[in-house]
Structures are given as structure tokens and as C-alpha cells.
XYZ file of C-alpha atoms in Angstrom:
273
model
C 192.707 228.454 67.936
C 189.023 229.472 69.173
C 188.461 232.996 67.579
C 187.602 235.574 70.440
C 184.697 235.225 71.713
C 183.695 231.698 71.249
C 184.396 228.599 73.390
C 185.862 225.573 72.486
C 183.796 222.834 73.465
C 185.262 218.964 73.417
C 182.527 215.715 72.947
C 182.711 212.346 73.769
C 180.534 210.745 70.763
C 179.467 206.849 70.052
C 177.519 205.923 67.033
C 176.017 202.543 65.705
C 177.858 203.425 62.100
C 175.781 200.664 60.059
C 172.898 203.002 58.658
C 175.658 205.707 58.230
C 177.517 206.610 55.179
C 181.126 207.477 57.296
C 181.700 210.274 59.621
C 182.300 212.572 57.185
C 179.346 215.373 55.829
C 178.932 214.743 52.002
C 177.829 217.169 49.547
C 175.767 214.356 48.211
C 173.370 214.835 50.520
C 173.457 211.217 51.819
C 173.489 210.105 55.764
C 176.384 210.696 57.621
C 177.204 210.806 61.422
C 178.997 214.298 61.015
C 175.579 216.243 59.531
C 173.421 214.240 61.882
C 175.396 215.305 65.089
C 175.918 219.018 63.967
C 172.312 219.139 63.268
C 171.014 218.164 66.947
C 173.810 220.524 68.525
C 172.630 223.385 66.506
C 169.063 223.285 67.779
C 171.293 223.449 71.525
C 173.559 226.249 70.109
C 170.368 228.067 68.462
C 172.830 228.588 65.830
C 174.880 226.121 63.268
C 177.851 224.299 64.735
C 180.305 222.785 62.703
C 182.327 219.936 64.040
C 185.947 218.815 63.609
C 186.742 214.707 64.954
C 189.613 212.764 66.158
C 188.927 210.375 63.181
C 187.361 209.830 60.615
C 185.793 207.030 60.207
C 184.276 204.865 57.257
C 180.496 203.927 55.925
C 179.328 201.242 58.386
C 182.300 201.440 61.178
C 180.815 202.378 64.670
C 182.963 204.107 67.571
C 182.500 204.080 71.709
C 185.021 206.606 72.014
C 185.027 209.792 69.248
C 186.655 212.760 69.910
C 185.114 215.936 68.496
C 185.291 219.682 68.884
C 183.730 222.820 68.147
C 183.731 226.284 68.844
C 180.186 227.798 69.866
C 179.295 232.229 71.106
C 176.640 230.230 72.781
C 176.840 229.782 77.072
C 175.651 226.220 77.812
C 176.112 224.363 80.613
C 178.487 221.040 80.290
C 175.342 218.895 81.077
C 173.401 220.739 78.543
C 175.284 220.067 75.586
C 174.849 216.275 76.632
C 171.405 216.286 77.677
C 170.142 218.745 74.829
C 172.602 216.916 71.909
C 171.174 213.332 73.046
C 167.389 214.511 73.017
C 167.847 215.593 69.348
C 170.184 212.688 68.416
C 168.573 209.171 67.044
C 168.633 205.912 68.513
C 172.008 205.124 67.296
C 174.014 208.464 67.954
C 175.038 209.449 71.660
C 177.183 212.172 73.154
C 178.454 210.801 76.380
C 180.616 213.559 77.716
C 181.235 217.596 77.233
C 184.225 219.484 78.557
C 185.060 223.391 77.778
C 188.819 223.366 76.746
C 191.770 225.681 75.666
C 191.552 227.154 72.693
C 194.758 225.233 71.605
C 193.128 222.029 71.634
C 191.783 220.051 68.556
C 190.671 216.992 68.498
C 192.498 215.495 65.560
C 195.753 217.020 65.859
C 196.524 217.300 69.752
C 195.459 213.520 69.609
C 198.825 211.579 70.567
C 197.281 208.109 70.082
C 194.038 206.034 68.727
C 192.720 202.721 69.366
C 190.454 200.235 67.335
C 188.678 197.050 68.372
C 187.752 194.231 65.771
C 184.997 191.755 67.122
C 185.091 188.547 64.988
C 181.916 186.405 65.504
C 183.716 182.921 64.798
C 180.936 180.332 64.548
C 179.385 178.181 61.438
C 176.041 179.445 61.816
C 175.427 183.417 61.021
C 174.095 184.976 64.591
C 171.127 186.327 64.508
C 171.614 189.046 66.736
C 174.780 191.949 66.367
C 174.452 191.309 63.052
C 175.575 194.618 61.782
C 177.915 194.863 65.283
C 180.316 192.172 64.807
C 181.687 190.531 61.647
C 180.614 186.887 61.021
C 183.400 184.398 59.959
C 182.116 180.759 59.487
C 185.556 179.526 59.234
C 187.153 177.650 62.426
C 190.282 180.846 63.624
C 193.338 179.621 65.192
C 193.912 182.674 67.022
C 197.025 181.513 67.934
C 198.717 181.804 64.832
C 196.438 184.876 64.602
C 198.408 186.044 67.123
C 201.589 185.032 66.137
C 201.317 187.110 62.993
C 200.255 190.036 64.397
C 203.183 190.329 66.899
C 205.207 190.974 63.063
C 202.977 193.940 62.639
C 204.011 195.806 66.277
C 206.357 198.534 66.068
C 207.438 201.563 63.582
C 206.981 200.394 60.049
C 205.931 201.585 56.387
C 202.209 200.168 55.955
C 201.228 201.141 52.578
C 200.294 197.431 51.791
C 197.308 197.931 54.413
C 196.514 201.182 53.090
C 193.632 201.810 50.780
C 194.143 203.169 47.373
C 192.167 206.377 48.182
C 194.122 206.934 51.730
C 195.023 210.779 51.552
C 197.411 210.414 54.444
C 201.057 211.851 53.609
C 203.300 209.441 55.004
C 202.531 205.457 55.275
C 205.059 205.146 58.311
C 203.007 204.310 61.442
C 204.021 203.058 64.846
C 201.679 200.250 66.356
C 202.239 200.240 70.177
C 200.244 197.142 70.545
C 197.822 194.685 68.263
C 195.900 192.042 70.856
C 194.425 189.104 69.586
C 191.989 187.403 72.187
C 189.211 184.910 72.121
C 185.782 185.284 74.397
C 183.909 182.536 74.142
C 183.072 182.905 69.899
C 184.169 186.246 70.352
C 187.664 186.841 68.640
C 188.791 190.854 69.796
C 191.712 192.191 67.426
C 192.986 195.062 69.845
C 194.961 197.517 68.434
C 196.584 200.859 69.512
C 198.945 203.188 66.826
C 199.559 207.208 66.890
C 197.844 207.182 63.775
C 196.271 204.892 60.872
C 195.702 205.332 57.226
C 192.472 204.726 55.286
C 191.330 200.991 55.787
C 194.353 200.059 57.599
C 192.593 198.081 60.489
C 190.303 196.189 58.034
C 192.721 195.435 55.501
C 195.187 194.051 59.090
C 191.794 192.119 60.260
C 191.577 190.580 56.392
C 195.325 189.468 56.922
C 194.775 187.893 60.113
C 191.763 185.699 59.653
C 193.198 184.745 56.304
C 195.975 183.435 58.894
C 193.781 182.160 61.399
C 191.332 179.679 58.617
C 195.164 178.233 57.678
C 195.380 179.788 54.214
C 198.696 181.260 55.055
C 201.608 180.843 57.640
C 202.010 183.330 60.306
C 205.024 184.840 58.368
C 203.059 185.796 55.622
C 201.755 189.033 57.481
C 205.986 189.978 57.644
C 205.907 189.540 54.278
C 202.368 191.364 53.397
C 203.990 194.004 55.153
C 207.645 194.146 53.928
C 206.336 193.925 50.095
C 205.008 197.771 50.250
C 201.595 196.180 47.734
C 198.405 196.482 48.550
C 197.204 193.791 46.699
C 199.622 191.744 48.209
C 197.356 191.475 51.456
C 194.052 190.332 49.869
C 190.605 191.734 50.284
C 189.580 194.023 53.202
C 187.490 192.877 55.954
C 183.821 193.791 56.316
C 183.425 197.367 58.455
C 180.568 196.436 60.610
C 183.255 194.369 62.907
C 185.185 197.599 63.660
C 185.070 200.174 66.454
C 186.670 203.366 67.152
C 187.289 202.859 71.307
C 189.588 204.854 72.220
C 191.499 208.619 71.462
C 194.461 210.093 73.452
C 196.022 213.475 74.569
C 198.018 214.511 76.813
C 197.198 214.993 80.585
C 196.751 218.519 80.161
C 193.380 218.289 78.644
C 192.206 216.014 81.115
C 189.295 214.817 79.132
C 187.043 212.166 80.953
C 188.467 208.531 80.971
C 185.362 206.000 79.393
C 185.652 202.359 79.513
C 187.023 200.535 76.803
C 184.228 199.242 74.365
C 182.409 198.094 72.566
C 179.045 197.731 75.156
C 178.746 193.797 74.517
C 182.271 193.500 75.416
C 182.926 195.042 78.836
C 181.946 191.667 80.892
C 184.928 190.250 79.170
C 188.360 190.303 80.475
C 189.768 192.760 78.114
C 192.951 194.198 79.190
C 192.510 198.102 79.573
């Protein structure tokens, strides 16, 4: 709860993650998107501001649609905590919304539901542009047995063999409302939507399914990745750069603003919402 006082104030918040060392402020001292967007909203507040996020995400992952919050004595207007945040932000850090809410909400725990995009770049030559926006896989995908494995992965189940050693999350039982394999073009888009992930989780699915998709394995063997509880049973985990934090939701009673579903490069494609 917001102490008296202060308000709570809720951010919408994309970041290029490639230059970044996670989300999270480190008491190393190294760059992180957490210290770099408390730092512009202090010079707003005139005073420090300390944020909490809907997730937190890894060294090199990016995000179109962050939740954060923090509580602030200091009267702004919405427009100013956008306008003022952005001025102080670099090139590759953008608040694209502010709303004043109840002191009840929090952006991590009130959050009901969170959704990731993976952009696969599926070509034999590297691209020289989105380098550090998509991940490159030289290999020819089949995303239909892409897709056919990933329909094994939909539902309530024990992931700990697509959770990271490190993951600090109690329980490994998630439910996956959907996971969306498309292809745009050379584009391959792993969509997908849980109430919660654990540390790595996405990559560590996206490693699984390209492994799939360049023939190495049968379909199945995501059912059985998954049913064998192992970690190392699933292989290496896929490179961050291809991931993106697009989406967080609550409940209708916060009525937070409703973005488009990213990443940027991707909205002329025919993406279902």
C-alpha cells in the first residue's frame, strides 16, 4: 500500500535491453534498465524514486510493454511524468504511458497474466540490420512441427526442465494459456501468454523449439523435455536478444491503457492480438 501522503503512480516502459545488464539495479555498479529509469524520474520527482516492475527481465532481453510502479509526495501531471521521464531517458529507454492508481495496486503482484514474443530471423545469411533485435538462426525451421510441439507445452504443468538453475521462483507449476508459432516472411514469432514464468523459461522453450524445427528431434520430444522434470534434458538456452516482454495484465479495475502488441518491426504483420 502507498504510505499516506504519497501517490502511486503506474508506467508503461519499453527498452532496447541489448546494452543493458537486466532490469534489475546491481550493487555492482554496472548498467541496468532499473537505475537508468529511476534516475531520469528522479530529476521529474526532484527527489529519488525507486521503482518496483511487472517483470524482471534478463541482460540483453528488450520489452514493448513493462509494467512499473512507484510511489512519489511529488504532484505531477500524467503527461509530465512521460514527457519529463523521456527527456532524461536515452535513446533506447521510453515511458509510453502514466496513470495515478489505488494504493492497492502493484505491478508485479496484481499482474494476472504476462506475455512474451520470440522473433526468429530464419535465413542463411546473418542480417545486417536488428541484429541485436531478433535472433539469427541459419538453419532452414519447419515451423510446423515447431508448432506441433509447442501445442504439448499449453496448459497447467510443472516446468522445472525450462527453468534456469538460478530461478528463485517457489513453485515450477505454471499455466500457459497459449504458445503461437507463426512465420512472416523470414520472420518466425513464438507467441506466448502464461500467469507467470520462471527464470529463462521462454529462452530455454525457444531452444526446444528450433531444435525441433532444424529436424534434430521429433515434435514429441518437447512432451518429453517437459515430463522428465531435467533441465539439462532440454539443451542449451536460446540467445536473449530474440525476446520481448509485450504484454502485462490486471484486472479491469485498474484500467491501465491498452498498447499494441509488439515488438515495433512487427505490427504490419498479421499477428493475432
Amino acid at each position: 500500500m502507498a504510505a499516506a501522503g504519497f501517490s502511486r503512480i503506474a508506467l508503461g516502459v519499453e527498452y532496447k535491453g541489448s546494452r543493458y545488464r537486466g532490469w534489475q539495479r546491481q550493487a555492482s555498479g554496472v548498467l541496468t534498465v532499473q537505475e537508468t529509469l529511476e534516475n531520469a524520474l528522479s530529476k521529474v520527482a526532484d527527489a529519488p524514486v525507486s521503482l518496483l516492475c511487472a517483470g524482471r527481465t534478463d541482460a540483453g532481453v528488450h520489452a514493448c510493454g513493462q509494467v512499473v510502479h512507484f510511489d512519489t509526495q511529488a504532484v505531477r501531471s500524467m503527461k509530465a511524468w512521460v514527457m519529463g521521464a523521456n527527456i532524461n531517458l536515452p535513446h533506447d529507454v521510453s515511458v509510453s504511458w502514466a496513470r495515478e492508481m489505488p494504493a492497492h495496486f502493484h505491478a508485479r503482484f496484481k499482474a494476472i497474466a504476462r506475455r512474451y514474443r520470440y522473433v526468429i530471423y530464419n535465413d542463411q545469411i546473418r542480417p545486417a540490420h536488428l541484429g541485436e533485435e531478433i535472433t539469427w538462426n541459419h538453419r532452414p525451421l519447419n515451423v510446423a512441427h515447431m508448432a506441433e510441439a509447442a501445442a504439448h507445452l499449453v496448459g497447467t504443468h510443472d516446468f522445472s526442465a525450462f527453468r534456469a538453475g538460478q530461478c528463485q521462483a517457489k513453485s515450477p507449476v505454471k499455466q500457459v494459456h497459449h504458445l503461437r508459432v507463426s512465420q512472416h516472411g523470414k520472420m518466425i514469432v513464438l507467441d506466448i501468454r502464461a500467469n507467470a514464468f520462471l527464470h529463462h523459461m521462454v529462452r530455454n522453450i525457444a531452444g526446444v523449439l528450433m531444435t525441433i524445427g532444424a529436424g534434430e528431434r521429433e515434435p514429441q520430444w518437447a512432451r518429453e523435455v517437459l515430463e522428465s522434470r531435467i533441465r539439462r534434458t532440454g539443451g542449451v538456452t536460446a540467445h536473449p536478444f530474440g525476446l520481448y516482454l509485450v504484454q502485462v495484465e490486471y484486472r479491469d479495475e485498474f484500467e491501465l491503457p491498452q498498447r499494441y502488441i509488439g515488438p515495433h518491426f512487427l505490427t504490419g504483420f498479421d499477428l493475432p492480438e
